[in-house]
Amino acid sequence: MRVTIFGATGLLGKALMREWIDDDLSGLESKDADIRDPQQISNVLKRTRPDWIVLAAAYTDVDGCERNRELALDVNCRGALSVAQAAKQIASRLLFLSTDYVFDGAKNSPYETNDPRAPLNVYGRSKAEAEVQLSQLLPESCILRTSWLFGIDGRCFPDTILKLAANRPAIDVVNDQLGSPTYTADLARTIIQLCRSDAKGIVHATNRGSCSWFEFAREIVGAVGLTTTVRPTTSEHFVRPAQRPKYSVLSSKSLEKYGIEMPEWQDALKRYLLERNSVSQREPRHALPGTDG
Ligand SMILES: NC(=O)c1ccc[n+]([C@@H]2O[C@H](COP(=O)([O-])OP(=O)(O)OC[C@H]3O[C@@H](n4cnc5c(N)ncnc54)[C@H](OP(=O)(O)O)[C@@H]3O)[C@@H](O)[C@H]2O)c1
């Protein structure tokens, strides 16, 4: 199988490049093809001739999207559709990465794949719009929604919390947004399985279980034995440009249809911390804020 990954330099993309063995892989960054330019997409696909395209490229700065609406739509929606158009022309399958932020969080039980989209922020709207148009253009595509990614290859919530906790006696973290943290290594393995299983339609894939950002931070700090106090706060006290859903847990039913069960997020966190530790012994890392998009 020939696979082309757009967004191979991102948090998820790097995990995909590491985990995906036994297939013929081409990993692309924006220098190879800016997905806002259909000609660049077409040129690169002529060279890589994929059976599957994994579209992990996106403008993922959720707060930045509020300030740069056109850029968010250009990359996350129009860019995604250009990739879908090119996939159609060369008869390649497509797996498109989407997000829990297509939902408004008004539910208090896990979101099913057919629950109505109602995004609260520009990032979520750009992805929701892409989903709708993409499923019309290429009904065979797989739309994979995930959430709260963390991994060793870039900025993410656990990394930020560990750096803050190392320098402060106490940190305040919001306790009124619930979701499912997802380890990029686990998600990468799931994506590989889905492509090999010829997945179609909307699929939800996250690590099992759910928590608030506060509970996630408390688990991170406790796991490494830091004495920093983690205090719960609310979104009202921690205002950010983009509104986030209060609840965005995704149901695992669509994944179970493919016989896939992802590990619990606490187990994923332990493996992440071990991996982070071994990486940090090999190379210096830089302080960066966490992301959720
Ligand atoms: N992070 C999360 O918590 C989260 C949650 C739900 C869903 N997702 C989705 O999962 C996917 C992967 O997210 P991530 O966190 O791994 O992303 P990321 O770390 O922010 O990486 C983004 C990737 O997209 C590429 N890219 C950005 N603009 C591009 C453009 N105009 N043309 C071509 N490539 C472009 C970047 O390439 P360069 O390095 O060359 O700039 C980079 O490889 C995304 O679709 C995201 O929306 C993420």
Coordinates of C-alpha atoms and ligand atoms in Angstrom, one line a residue:
M1 CA 0.0 0.0 0.0
R2 CA 1.3 3.5 -0.9
V3 CA 0.4 6.1 1.7
T4 CA 0.9 9.9 1.6
I5 CA 0.6 11.9 4.8
F6 CA 0.0 15.6 4.7
G7 CA 1.1 17.2 8.0
A8 CA 3.9 14.7 8.6
T9 CA 5.8 17.3 10.7
G10 CA 3.0 17.8 13.2
L11 CA 2.3 16.2 16.5
L12 CA 0.3 13.3 15.0
G13 CA 2.2 13.3 11.7
K14 CA 5.5 12.5 13.4
A15 CA 3.9 9.6 15.3
L16 CA 2.4 8.3 12.1
M17 CA 5.7 8.4 10.4
R18 CA 7.3 6.4 13.3
E19 CA 4.5 3.9 13.8
W20 CA 3.7 3.1 10.1
I21 CA 6.0 0.3 9.0
D22 CA 5.5 -2.3 6.2
D23 CA 3.9 0.2 3.8
D24 CA 5.4 2.6 1.3
L25 CA 5.1 6.0 3.1
S26 CA 5.6 9.6 1.9
G27 CA 5.4 12.3 4.5
L28 CA 4.8 15.8 3.5
E29 CA 5.2 19.2 5.2
S30 CA 3.9 22.6 4.0
K31 CA 7.2 23.2 2.1
D32 CA 6.5 20.1 0.0
A33 CA 2.9 21.1 -0.7
D34 CA 0.8 23.9 0.8
I35 CA -2.7 22.5 0.8
R36 CA -4.1 26.0 0.0
D37 CA -2.6 25.5 -3.5
P38 CA -4.3 22.8 -5.6
Q39 CA -1.5 22.8 -8.1
Q40 CA 1.1 21.9 -5.5
I41 CA -1.2 19.1 -4.2
S42 CA -1.6 17.7 -7.6
N43 CA 2.1 17.9 -8.4
V44 CA 3.1 16.0 -5.2
L45 CA 0.5 13.3 -5.6
K46 CA 1.6 12.7 -9.2
R47 CA 4.9 11.8 -7.6
T48 CA 3.7 9.8 -4.6
R49 CA 0.7 8.0 -6.3
P50 CA -1.0 7.0 -3.0
D51 CA -3.6 4.3 -2.4
W52 CA -4.4 6.2 0.8
I53 CA -4.0 9.9 1.8
V54 CA -4.0 10.8 5.5
L55 CA -4.8 14.4 5.8
A56 CA -3.3 15.5 9.2
A57 CA -2.3 19.0 8.0
A58 CA -4.3 21.7 9.6
Y59 CA -4.2 25.1 11.2
T60 CA -4.6 23.8 14.8
D61 CA -4.1 26.9 16.9
V62 CA -7.7 27.1 18.3
D63 CA -7.3 30.6 19.7
G64 CA -5.3 31.8 16.7
C65 CA -8.1 30.7 14.4
E66 CA -10.4 33.3 16.1
R67 CA -8.0 36.0 15.1
N68 CA -7.2 34.5 11.6
R69 CA -10.6 33.3 10.4
E70 CA -9.8 33.4 6.7
L71 CA -6.6 31.4 7.3
A72 CA -8.5 28.8 9.3
L73 CA -11.1 28.4 6.5
D74 CA -8.4 28.4 3.8
V75 CA -6.3 25.6 5.4
N76 CA -8.9 23.6 7.3
C77 CA -11.8 23.7 4.9
R78 CA -10.8 24.9 1.4
G79 CA -7.4 23.2 1.7
A80 CA -8.9 19.9 2.9
L81 CA -11.4 20.0 0.0
S82 CA -8.6 20.6 -2.5
V83 CA -6.9 17.5 -1.2
A84 CA -10.2 15.6 -1.5
Q85 CA -10.6 16.8 -5.1
A86 CA -7.1 15.6 -5.9
A87 CA -7.8 12.3 -4.1
K88 CA -10.9 11.8 -6.3
Q89 CA -9.0 12.5 -9.5
I90 CA -6.4 9.9 -8.8
A91 CA -8.9 7.4 -7.1
S92 CA -7.0 7.5 -3.8
R93 CA -8.8 6.8 -0.5
L94 CA -8.7 9.7 2.0
L95 CA -8.7 9.8 5.8
F96 CA -9.4 13.3 7.1
L97 CA -8.5 14.3 10.7
S98 CA -11.3 16.2 12.4
T99 CA -12.1 17.2 15.9
D100 CA -14.4 16.9 19.0
Y101 CA -14.8 20.7 18.6
V102 CA -17.4 20.2 15.9
F103 CA -19.8 19.8 18.9
D104 CA -21.1 22.4 21.3
G105 CA -20.8 20.4 24.5
A106 CA -24.5 20.6 25.4
K107 CA -24.7 16.8 25.8
N108 CA -23.6 14.9 28.9
S109 CA -23.2 11.5 27.4
P110 CA -20.6 10.6 24.7
Y111 CA -21.2 12.1 21.2
E112 CA -22.2 9.6 18.5
T113 CA -21.0 10.1 15.0
N114 CA -24.5 11.2 13.8
D115 CA -25.0 13.8 16.5
P116 CA -25.6 17.2 14.9
R117 CA -22.5 19.5 14.5
A118 CA -22.7 22.8 16.3
P119 CA -19.2 24.2 16.7
L120 CA -18.6 27.0 19.2
N121 CA -15.4 28.4 17.6
V122 CA -13.8 29.2 14.3
Y123 CA -11.5 26.2 14.3
G124 CA -14.5 23.8 15.0
R125 CA -16.5 25.6 12.2
S126 CA -13.7 25.2 9.7
K127 CA -13.5 21.5 10.4
A128 CA -17.3 21.0 10.5
E129 CA -17.7 22.7 7.1
A130 CA -14.9 20.6 5.7
E131 CA -16.6 17.5 7.0
V132 CA -19.9 18.3 5.3
Q133 CA -18.5 19.2 1.9
L134 CA -15.9 16.4 2.0
S135 CA -18.6 13.8 2.5
Q136 CA -20.5 15.1 -0.5
L137 CA -17.4 15.3 -2.7
L138 CA -15.9 12.0 -1.6
P139 CA -18.5 9.8 0.2
E140 CA -16.0 7.0 0.5
S141 CA -13.7 9.1 2.6
C142 CA -13.1 8.4 6.3
I143 CA -13.6 11.3 8.6
L144 CA -11.7 10.6 11.9
R145 CA -12.6 12.8 14.8
T146 CA -10.3 12.8 17.7
S147 CA -9.5 15.0 20.8
W148 CA -7.0 16.5 23.2
L149 CA -3.9 15.1 21.5
F150 CA -0.6 14.7 23.3
G151 CA 2.7 13.2 22.2
I152 CA 6.4 13.5 22.3
D153 CA 6.8 15.4 19.1
G154 CA 5.7 18.9 19.9
R155 CA 3.8 21.2 22.1
C156 CA 1.1 19.5 24.1
F157 CA -0.8 19.8 27.4
P158 CA 1.2 17.4 29.6
D159 CA 4.5 19.0 28.5
T160 CA 3.3 22.5 29.3
I161 CA 1.9 21.3 32.7
L162 CA 5.2 19.6 33.6
K163 CA 7.2 22.8 32.8
L164 CA 4.8 25.0 34.7
A165 CA 4.7 22.6 37.7
A166 CA 8.5 22.4 37.8
N167 CA 8.7 26.2 38.5
R168 CA 5.6 27.0 40.5
P169 CA 4.2 25.9 43.9
A170 CA 0.6 25.8 42.5
I171 CA -1.1 25.9 39.2
D172 CA -4.8 26.6 38.3
V173 CA -6.4 24.5 35.7
V174 CA -10.0 24.5 34.3
N175 CA -12.3 21.9 35.7
D176 CA -15.4 22.6 33.7
Q177 CA -14.4 21.1 30.3
L178 CA -14.6 17.4 29.9
G179 CA -13.0 15.4 27.1
S180 CA -10.7 12.4 26.3
P181 CA -6.9 12.9 26.2
T182 CA -5.5 11.0 23.3
Y183 CA -1.9 9.8 22.8
T184 CA -0.6 10.3 19.3
A185 CA 1.2 6.9 19.3
D186 CA -2.1 5.1 20.1
L187 CA -4.0 7.2 17.5
A188 CA -1.4 6.6 14.9
R189 CA -1.8 2.8 15.4
T190 CA -5.5 3.2 15.1
I191 CA -5.3 5.1 11.9
I192 CA -3.1 2.5 10.4
Q193 CA -5.6 -0.2 11.3
L194 CA -8.5 1.8 9.9
C195 CA -6.8 2.3 6.6
R196 CA -6.0 -1.4 6.4
S197 CA -9.6 -2.1 7.2
D198 CA -10.9 0.1 4.4
A199 CA -12.7 2.4 6.8
K200 CA -15.4 4.7 5.5
G201 CA -17.6 7.4 7.0
I202 CA -17.3 9.2 10.3
V203 CA -15.3 7.4 13.0
H204 CA -14.5 8.6 16.6
A205 CA -11.1 7.7 18.0
T206 CA -9.7 8.7 21.4
N207 CA -8.1 7.0 24.3
R208 CA -10.7 5.4 26.6
G209 CA -12.2 7.3 29.5
S210 CA -12.6 11.0 30.1
C211 CA -11.6 13.7 32.5
S212 CA -11.4 17.5 32.9
W213 CA -8.2 19.5 32.1
F214 CA -7.8 19.8 35.9
E215 CA -8.0 16.1 36.4
F216 CA -5.6 15.5 33.5
A217 CA -3.1 18.0 35.0
R218 CA -3.4 16.4 38.5
E219 CA -2.7 13.0 37.1
I220 CA 0.3 14.3 35.2
V221 CA 1.8 16.1 38.2
G222 CA 1.1 13.1 40.5
A223 CA 2.6 10.6 38.0
V224 CA 6.0 12.3 38.1
G225 CA 5.9 12.9 41.9
L226 CA 6.0 16.7 41.8
T227 CA 4.6 18.4 45.0
T228 CA 3.0 21.3 43.0
T229 CA -0.6 21.9 44.1
V230 CA -3.1 21.6 41.2
R231 CA -6.1 23.8 41.9
P232 CA -9.4 23.6 40.0
T233 CA -10.7 26.7 38.3
T234 CA -13.4 27.6 35.8
S235 CA -13.5 28.8 32.2
E236 CA -14.9 32.1 33.5
H237 CA -11.7 32.7 35.4
F238 CA -9.5 31.5 32.5
V239 CA -11.0 33.4 29.5
R240 CA -9.5 32.5 26.1
P241 CA -10.3 33.9 22.6
A242 CA -12.0 30.7 21.5
Q243 CA -14.9 29.2 23.5
R244 CA -14.5 25.5 24.2
P245 CA -17.3 22.9 24.6
K246 CA -17.9 22.0 28.3
Y247 CA -18.2 18.3 27.3
S248 CA -16.7 16.7 24.2
V249 CA -16.3 13.1 24.9
L250 CA -16.6 11.0 21.8
S251 CA -18.4 7.6 21.8
S252 CA -16.2 4.6 20.8
K253 CA -19.0 2.7 19.1
S254 CA -17.9 3.5 15.6
L255 CA -14.3 2.3 16.4
E256 CA -15.6 -0.9 17.9
K257 CA -17.2 -1.8 14.6
Y258 CA -13.6 -2.2 13.3
G259 CA -12.7 -4.3 16.3
I260 CA -10.5 -1.6 17.7
E261 CA -10.3 -0.7 21.4
M262 CA -7.9 2.1 22.4
P263 CA -6.1 2.0 25.8
E264 CA -7.3 4.1 28.8
W265 CA -5.9 7.6 28.8
Q266 CA -4.2 7.1 32.2
D267 CA -2.3 4.1 30.7
A268 CA -1.4 6.3 27.6
L269 CA -0.2 9.0 29.8
K270 CA 2.2 6.6 31.7
R271 CA 3.7 5.5 28.3
Y272 CA 4.0 9.1 27.1
L273 CA 5.9 10.1 30.3
L274 CA 8.3 7.2 29.9
E275 CA 8.9 8.1 26.2
R276 CA 9.3 11.8 27.0
N277 CA 11.8 10.9 29.6
S278 CA 13.9 8.9 27.3
V279 CA 13.7 11.5 24.6
S280 CA 14.7 14.3 27.0
Q281 CA 17.8 12.3 28.0
R282 CA 18.8 12.4 24.3
E283 CA 18.0 16.0 23.3
P284 CA 17.2 19.4 24.8
R285 CA 13.6 20.5 24.6
H286 CA 12.0 24.0 24.5
A287 CA 9.2 25.4 26.6
L288 CA 6.0 25.8 24.5
P289 CA 2.4 26.2 25.4
G290 CA 0.0 23.3 25.2
T291 CA -2.6 22.8 22.4
D292 CA -6.0 21.2 22.1
G293 CA -6.8 21.5 18.4
Ligands
LIG1 N1 -3.9 18.7 18.5 C1 -5.1 18.3 19.0 O1 -5.4 18.3 20.2 C2 -6.2 17.9 18.0 C3 -7.4 17.6 18.4 C4 -8.4 17.1 17.5 C5 -8.1 17.0 16.2 N2 -6.8 17.4 15.7 C6 -6.5 17.3 14.3 O2 -5.5 16.3 14.1 C7 -4.7 16.7 13.0 C8 -3.2 16.7 13.5 O3 -3.1 17.7 14.5 P1 -1.7 18.0 15.1 O4 -1.9 18.5 16.5 O5 -0.7 16.9 14.9 O6 -1.2 19.3 14.2 P2 0.1 20.2 14.3 O7 1.1 19.6 15.3 O8 -0.3 21.6 14.5 O9 0.7 20.0 12.9 C9 0.1 20.6 11.8 C10 0.7 20.1 10.5 O10 0.0 20.7 9.4 C11 0.9 21.2 8.5 N3 0.3 22.3 7.9 C12 -0.1 23.5 8.4 N4 -0.6 24.3 7.5 C13 -0.4 23.7 6.3 C14 -0.6 24.1 4.9 N5 -1.2 25.2 4.6 N6 -0.3 23.2 4.0 C15 0.3 22.0 4.3 N7 0.6 21.6 5.5 C16 0.2 22.5 6.5 C17 2.2 21.5 9.3 O11 3.3 21.5 8.4 P3 4.6 22.5 8.7 O12 5.3 21.8 9.8 O13 5.3 22.4 7.4 O14 4.0 23.8 9.0 C18 2.2 20.3 10.3 O15 2.8 19.2 9.7 C19 -5.2 18.0 12.5 O16 -6.1 17.8 11.5 C20 -6.0 18.5 13.7 O17 -7.0 19.4 13.3 C21 -5.9 17.8 16.6

